[in-house]
mmCIF file of C-alpha atoms in Angstrom:
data_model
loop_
_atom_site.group_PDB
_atom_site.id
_atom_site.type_symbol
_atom_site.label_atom_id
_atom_site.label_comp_id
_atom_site.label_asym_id
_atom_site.label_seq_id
_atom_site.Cartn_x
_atom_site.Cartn_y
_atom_site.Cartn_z
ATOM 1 C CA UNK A 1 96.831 252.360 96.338
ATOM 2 C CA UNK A 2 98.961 249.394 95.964
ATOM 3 C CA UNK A 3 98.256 249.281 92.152
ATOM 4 C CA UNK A 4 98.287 253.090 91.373
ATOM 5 C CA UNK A 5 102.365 253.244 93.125
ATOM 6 C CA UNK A 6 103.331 251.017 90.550
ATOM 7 C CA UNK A 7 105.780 251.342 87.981
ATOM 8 C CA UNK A 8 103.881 251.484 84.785
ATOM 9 C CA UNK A 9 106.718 250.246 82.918
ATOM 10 C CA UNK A 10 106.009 247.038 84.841
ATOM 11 C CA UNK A 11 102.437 247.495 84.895
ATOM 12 C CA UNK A 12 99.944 245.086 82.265
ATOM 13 C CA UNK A 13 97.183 246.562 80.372
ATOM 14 C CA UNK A 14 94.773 244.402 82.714
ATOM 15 C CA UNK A 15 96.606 245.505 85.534
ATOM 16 C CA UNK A 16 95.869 249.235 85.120
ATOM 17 C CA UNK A 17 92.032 248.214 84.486
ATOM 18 C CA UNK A 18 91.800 246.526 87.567
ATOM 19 C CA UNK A 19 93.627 249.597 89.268
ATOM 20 C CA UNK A 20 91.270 251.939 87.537
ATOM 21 C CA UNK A 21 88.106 249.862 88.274
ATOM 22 C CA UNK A 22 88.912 249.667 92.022
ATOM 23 C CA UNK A 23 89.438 253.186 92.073
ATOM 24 C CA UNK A 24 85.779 254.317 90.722
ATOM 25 C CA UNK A 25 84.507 251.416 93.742
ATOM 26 C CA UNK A 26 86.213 252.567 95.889
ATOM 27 C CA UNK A 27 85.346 256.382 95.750
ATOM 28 C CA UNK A 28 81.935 255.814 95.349
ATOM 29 C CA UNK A 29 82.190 253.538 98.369
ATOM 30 C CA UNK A 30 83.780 255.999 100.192
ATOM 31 C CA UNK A 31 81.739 258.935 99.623
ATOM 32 C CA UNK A 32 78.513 257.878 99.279
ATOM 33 C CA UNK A 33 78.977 255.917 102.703
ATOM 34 C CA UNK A 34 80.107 258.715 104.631
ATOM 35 C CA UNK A 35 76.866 260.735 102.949
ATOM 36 C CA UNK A 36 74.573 257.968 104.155
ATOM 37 C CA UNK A 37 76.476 257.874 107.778
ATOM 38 C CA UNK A 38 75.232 261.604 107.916
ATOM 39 C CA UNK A 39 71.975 261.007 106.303
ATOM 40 C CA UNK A 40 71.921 258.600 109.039
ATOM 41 C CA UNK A 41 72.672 260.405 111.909
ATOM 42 C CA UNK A 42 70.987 263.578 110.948
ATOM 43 C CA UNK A 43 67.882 261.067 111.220
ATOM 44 C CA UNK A 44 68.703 260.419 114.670
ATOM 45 C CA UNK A 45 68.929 263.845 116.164
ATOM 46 C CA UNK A 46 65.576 265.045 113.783
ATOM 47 C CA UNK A 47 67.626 266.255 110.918
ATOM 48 C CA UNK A 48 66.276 264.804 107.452
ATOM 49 C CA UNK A 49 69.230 265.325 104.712
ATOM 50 C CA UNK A 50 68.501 264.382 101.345
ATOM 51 C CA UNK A 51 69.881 261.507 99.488
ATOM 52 C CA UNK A 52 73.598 262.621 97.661
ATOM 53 C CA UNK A 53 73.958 259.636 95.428
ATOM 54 C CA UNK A 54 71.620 257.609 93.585
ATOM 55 C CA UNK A 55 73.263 254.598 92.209
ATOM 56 C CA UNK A 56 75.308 256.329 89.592
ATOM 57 C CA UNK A 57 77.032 253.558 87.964
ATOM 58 C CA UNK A 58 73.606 252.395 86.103
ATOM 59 C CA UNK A 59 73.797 255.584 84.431
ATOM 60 C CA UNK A 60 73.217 255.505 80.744
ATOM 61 C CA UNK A 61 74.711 258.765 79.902
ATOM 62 C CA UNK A 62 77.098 261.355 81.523
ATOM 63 C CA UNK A 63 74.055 263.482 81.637
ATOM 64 C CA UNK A 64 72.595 261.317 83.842
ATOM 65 C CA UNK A 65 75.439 260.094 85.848
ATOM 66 C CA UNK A 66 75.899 263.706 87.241
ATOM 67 C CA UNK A 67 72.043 263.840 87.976
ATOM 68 C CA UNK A 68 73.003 261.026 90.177
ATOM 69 C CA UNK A 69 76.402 261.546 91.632
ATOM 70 C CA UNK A 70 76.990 264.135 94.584
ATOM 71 C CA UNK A 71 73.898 265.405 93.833
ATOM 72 C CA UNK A 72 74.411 268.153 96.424
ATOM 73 C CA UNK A 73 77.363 269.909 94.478
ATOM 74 C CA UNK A 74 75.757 269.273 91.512
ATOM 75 C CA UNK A 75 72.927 271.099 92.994
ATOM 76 C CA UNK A 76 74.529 273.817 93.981
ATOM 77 C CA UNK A 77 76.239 274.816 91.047
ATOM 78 C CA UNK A 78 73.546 274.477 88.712
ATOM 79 C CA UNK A 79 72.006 277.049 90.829
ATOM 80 C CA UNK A 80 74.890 279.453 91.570
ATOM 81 C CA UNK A 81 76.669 279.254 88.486
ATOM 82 C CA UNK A 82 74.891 277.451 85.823
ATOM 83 C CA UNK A 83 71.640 279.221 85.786
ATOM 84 C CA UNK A 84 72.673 282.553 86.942
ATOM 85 C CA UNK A 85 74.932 282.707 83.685
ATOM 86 C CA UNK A 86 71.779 282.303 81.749
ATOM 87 C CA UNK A 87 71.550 278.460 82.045
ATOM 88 C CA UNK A 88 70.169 277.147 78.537
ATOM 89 C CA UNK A 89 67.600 279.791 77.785
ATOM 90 C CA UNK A 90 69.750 281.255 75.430
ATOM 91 C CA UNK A 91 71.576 280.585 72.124
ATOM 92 C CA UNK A 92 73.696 277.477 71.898
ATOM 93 C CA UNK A 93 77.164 279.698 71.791
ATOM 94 C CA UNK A 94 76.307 280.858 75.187
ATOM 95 C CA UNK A 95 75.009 277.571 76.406
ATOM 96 C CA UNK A 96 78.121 276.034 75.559
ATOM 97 C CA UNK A 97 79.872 279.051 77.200
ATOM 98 C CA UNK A 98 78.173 278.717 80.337
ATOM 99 C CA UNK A 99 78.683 274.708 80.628
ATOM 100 C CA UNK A 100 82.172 275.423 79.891
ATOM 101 C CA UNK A 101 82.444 277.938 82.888
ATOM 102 C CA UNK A 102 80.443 276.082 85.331
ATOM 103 C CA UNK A 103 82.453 272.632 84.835
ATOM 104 C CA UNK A 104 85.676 274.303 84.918
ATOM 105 C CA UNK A 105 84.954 275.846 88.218
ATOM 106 C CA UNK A 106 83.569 272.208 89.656
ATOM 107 C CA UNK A 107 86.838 270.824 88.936
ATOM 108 C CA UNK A 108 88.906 273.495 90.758
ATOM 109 C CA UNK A 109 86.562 273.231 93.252
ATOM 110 C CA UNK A 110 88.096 269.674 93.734
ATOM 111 C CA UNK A 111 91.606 271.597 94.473
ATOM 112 C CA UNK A 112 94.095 273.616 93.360
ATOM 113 C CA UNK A 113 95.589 271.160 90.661
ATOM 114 C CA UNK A 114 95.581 271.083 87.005
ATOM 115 C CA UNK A 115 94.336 267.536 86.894
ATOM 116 C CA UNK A 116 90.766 268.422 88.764
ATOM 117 C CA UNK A 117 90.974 271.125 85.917
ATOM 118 C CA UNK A 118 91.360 268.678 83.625
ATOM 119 C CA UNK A 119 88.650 266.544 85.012
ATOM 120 C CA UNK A 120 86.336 269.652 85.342
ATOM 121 C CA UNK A 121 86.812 270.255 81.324
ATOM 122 C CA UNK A 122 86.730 266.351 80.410
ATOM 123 C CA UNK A 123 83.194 266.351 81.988
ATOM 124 C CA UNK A 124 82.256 269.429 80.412
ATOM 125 C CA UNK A 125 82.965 268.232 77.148
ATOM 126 C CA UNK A 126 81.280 265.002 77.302
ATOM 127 C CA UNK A 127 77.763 266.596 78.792
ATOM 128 C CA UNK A 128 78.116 269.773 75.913
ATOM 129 C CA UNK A 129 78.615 266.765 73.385
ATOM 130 C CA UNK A 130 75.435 264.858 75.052
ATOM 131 C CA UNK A 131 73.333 268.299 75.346
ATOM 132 C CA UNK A 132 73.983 269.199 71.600
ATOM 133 C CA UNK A 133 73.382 266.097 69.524
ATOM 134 C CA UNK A 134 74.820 262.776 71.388
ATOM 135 C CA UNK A 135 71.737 262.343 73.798
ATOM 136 C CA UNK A 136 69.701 262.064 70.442
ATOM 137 C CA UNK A 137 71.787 259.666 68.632
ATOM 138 C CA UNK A 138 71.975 257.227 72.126
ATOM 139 C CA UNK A 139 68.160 256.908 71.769
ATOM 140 C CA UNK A 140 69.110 254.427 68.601
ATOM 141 C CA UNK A 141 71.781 252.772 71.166
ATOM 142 C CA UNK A 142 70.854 249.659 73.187
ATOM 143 C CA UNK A 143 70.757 249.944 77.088
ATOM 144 C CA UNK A 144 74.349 247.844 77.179
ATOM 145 C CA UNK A 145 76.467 250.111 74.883
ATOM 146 C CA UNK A 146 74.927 253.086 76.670
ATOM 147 C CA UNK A 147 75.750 251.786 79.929
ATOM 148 C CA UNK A 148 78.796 250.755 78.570
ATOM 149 C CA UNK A 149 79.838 253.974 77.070
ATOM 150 C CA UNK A 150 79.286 255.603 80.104
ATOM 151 C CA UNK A 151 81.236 253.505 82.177
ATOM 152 C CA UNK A 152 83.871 253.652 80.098
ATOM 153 C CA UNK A 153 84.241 257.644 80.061
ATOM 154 C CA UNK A 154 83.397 257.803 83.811
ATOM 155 C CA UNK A 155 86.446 254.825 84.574
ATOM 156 C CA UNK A 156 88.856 256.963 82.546
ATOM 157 C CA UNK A 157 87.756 260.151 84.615
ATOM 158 C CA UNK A 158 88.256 258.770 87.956
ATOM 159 C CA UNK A 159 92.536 257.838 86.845
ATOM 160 C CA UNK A 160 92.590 261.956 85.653
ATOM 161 C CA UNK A 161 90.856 262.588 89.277
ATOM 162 C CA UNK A 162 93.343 260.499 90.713
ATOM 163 C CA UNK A 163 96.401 261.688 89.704
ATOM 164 C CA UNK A 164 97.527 265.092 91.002
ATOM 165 C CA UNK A 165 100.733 264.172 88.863
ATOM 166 C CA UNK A 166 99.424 264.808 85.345
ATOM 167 C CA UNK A 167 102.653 263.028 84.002
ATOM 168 C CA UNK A 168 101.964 259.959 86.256
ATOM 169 C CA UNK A 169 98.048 260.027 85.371
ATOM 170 C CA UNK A 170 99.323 260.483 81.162
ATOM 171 C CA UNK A 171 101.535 257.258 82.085
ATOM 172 C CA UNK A 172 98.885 255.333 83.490
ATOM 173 C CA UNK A 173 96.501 256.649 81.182
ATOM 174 C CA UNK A 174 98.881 255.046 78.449
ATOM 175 C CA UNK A 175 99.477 251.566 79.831
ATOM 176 C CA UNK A 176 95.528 251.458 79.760
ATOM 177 C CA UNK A 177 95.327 251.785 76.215
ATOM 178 C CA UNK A 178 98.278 249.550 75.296
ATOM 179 C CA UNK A 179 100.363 252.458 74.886
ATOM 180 C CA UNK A 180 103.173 250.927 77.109
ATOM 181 C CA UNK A 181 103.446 248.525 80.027
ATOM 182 C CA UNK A 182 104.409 244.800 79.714
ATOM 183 C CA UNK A 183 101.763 243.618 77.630
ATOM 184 C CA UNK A 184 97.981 242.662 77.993
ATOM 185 C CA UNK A 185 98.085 240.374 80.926
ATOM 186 C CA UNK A 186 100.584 239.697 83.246
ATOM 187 C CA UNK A 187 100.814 237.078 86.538
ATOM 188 C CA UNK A 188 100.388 239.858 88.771
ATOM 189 C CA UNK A 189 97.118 241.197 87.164
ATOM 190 C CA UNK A 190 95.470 237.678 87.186
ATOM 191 C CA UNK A 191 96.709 237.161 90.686
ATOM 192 C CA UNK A 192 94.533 240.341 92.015
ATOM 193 C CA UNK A 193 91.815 239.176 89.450
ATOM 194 C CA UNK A 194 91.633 235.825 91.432
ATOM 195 C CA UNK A 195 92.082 237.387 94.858
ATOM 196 C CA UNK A 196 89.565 239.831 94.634
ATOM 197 C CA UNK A 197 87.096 238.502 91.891
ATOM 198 C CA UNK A 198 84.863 237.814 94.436
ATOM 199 C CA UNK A 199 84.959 241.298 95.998
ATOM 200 C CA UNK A 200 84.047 242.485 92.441
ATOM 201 C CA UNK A 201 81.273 241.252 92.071
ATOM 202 C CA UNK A 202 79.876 242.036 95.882
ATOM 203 C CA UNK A 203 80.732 245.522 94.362
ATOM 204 C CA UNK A 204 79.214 245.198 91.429
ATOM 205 C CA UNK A 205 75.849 244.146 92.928
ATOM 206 C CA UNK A 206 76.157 246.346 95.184
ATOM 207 C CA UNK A 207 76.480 249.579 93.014
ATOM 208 C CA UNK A 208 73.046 248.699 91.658
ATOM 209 C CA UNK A 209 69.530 248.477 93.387
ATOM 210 C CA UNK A 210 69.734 244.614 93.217
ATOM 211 C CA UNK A 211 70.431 244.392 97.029
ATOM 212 C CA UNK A 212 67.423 246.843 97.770
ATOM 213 C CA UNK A 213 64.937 244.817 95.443
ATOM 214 C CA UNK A 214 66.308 241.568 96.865
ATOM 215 C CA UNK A 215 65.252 242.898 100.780
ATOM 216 C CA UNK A 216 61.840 244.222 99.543
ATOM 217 C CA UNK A 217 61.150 240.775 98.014
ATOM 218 C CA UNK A 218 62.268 239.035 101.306
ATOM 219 C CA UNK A 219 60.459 241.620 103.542
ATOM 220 C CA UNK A 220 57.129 240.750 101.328
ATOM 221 C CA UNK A 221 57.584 236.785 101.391
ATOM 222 C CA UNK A 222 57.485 237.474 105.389
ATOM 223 C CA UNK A 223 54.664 239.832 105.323
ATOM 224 C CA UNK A 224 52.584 239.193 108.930
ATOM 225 C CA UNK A 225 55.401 237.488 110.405
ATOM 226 C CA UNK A 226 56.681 240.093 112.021
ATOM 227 C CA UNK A 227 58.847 238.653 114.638
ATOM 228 C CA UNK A 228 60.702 236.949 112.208
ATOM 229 C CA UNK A 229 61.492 240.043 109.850
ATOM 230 C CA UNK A 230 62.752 241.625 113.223
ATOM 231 C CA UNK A 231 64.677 238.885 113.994
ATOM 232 C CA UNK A 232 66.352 238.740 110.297
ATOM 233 C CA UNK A 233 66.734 242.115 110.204
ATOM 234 C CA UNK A 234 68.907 241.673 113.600
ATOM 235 C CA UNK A 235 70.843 239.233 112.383
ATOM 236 C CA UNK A 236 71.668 241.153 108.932
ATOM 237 C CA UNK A 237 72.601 244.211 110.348
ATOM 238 C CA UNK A 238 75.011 242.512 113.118
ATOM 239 C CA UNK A 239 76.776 240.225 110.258
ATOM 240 C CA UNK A 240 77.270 243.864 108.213
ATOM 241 C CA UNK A 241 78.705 245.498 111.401
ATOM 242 C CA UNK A 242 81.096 242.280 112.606
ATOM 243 C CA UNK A 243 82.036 242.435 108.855
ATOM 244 C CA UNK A 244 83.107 245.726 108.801
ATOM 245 C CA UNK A 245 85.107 245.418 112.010
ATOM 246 C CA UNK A 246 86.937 242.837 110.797
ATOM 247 C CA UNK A 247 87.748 244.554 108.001
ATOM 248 C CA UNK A 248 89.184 247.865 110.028
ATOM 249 C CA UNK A 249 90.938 245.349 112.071
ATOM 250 C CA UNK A 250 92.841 244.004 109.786
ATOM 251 C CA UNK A 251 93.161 247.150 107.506
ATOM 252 C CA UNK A 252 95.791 250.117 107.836
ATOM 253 C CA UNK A 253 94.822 253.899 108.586
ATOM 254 C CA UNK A 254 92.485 254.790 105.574
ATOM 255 C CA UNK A 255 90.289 258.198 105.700
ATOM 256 C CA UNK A 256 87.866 258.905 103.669
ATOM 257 C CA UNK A 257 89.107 260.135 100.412
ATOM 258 C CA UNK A 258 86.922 263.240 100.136
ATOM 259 C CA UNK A 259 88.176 264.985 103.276
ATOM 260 C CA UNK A 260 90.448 266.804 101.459
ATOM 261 C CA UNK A 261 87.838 268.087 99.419
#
């Protein structure tokens, strides 16, 4: 928030990355925790709720990344739009039509601005693109640039989300791309990237399955010792929930970003 309030005149091309990069944490974070919080207590009154997101950011393609984020809407309108406009069992003119449509309507779904619009229709084009010919041509690709390309398109998606001010989100948009600003890198941008480096990379791991593989592994090194795996899993889950009491403690008023969705 801090970041994206900024004057972009005074903003550094790093700066706006960082701003951007926190952004696409932070509403995965946000969502995906509240899904799992329901997930969660669903579970606990005999409710089972199916996963909504399934570590999107190792996506290697747009494709895929909406097979893995909010699967639920995704869902949903593949079966009440998508499919009931013919889906892809028909020619590519109305395939393309019906992608078009069904993308257009997830973004004003979003709200009543023309940057979720915008956002619907930049998606659309980059999974029409995939569906035609660009899936085919990534199979030559290495697993980095794929990764990388889609990070990069899904990055730049989440500052047109986050802008209901298209002429604040063009601005930002253009200090990203060294289009304006005060250079590459300023003393405020390497400031943040020291403060919060290590908060990066907790993220970072975090988005992937590495903390899930890492407890498996643990959880089989203790196999038969299971008064000790109790005991560790104790002690995790009451370091996680001091943590983040500490952290509302010391933080302002912050709901969850997709309430107003």
């Amino acid at each position: 928030d801090t970041i994206s309030v900024m004057d972009t005149r005074e903003m550094s091309v790093l700066m706006a990355w960082i701003g951007a990069v926190s952004f696409t944490f932070q509403i995965y974070f946000d969502f995906s925790g509240y899904s799992d919080m329901a997930i969660g207590l669903g579970n606990m009154f005999g409710f089972r709720f199916l996963e909504n997101f399934n570590y999107p950011y190792v996506s290697k393609s747009v494709t895929e990344f909406w097979r893995r984020w909010h699967i639920s809407l995704g869902s949903w309108f593949r079966e009440y739009v998508y499919i009931p406009l013919g889906g892809n069992r028909c020619n590519v003119a109305r395939q393309v039509r019906n992608l078009a449509l069904t993308w257009c309507l997830t973004g004003i779904w979003h709200g009543a601005s023309w940057n979720f619009l915008l956002w619907g229709v930049y998606y659309g084009f980059f999974i029409i693109i995939e569906k035609m010919f660009l899936l085919k041509w990534m199979e030559k690709w290495t697993v980095f640039f794929r990764h990388l390309y889609t990070l990069f398109i899904v990055v730049v998606g989440w500052v047109i989300f986050a802008f209901d001010n298209m002429e604040k989100g063009a601005e930002y948009l253009k200090v990203m791309f060294c289009m304006g600003g005060k250079g590459l890198v300023d003393d405020n941008a390497m400031y943040y990237l020291i403060m919060y480096g290590m908060t990066f990379i907790i993220l970072i791991a975090s988005s992937t399955e590495l903390p899930k593989k890492l407890a498996k592994h643990v959880l089989a090194i203790l196999k038969g010792r299971e008064m000790v795996k109790w005991i560790l899993e104790i002690l995790c889950l009451c370091l996680v929930v001091l943590a983040s009491v500490a952290y509302l403690v010391n933080s302002s008023y912050n709901p969850f970003l997709y309430f107003r969705f």
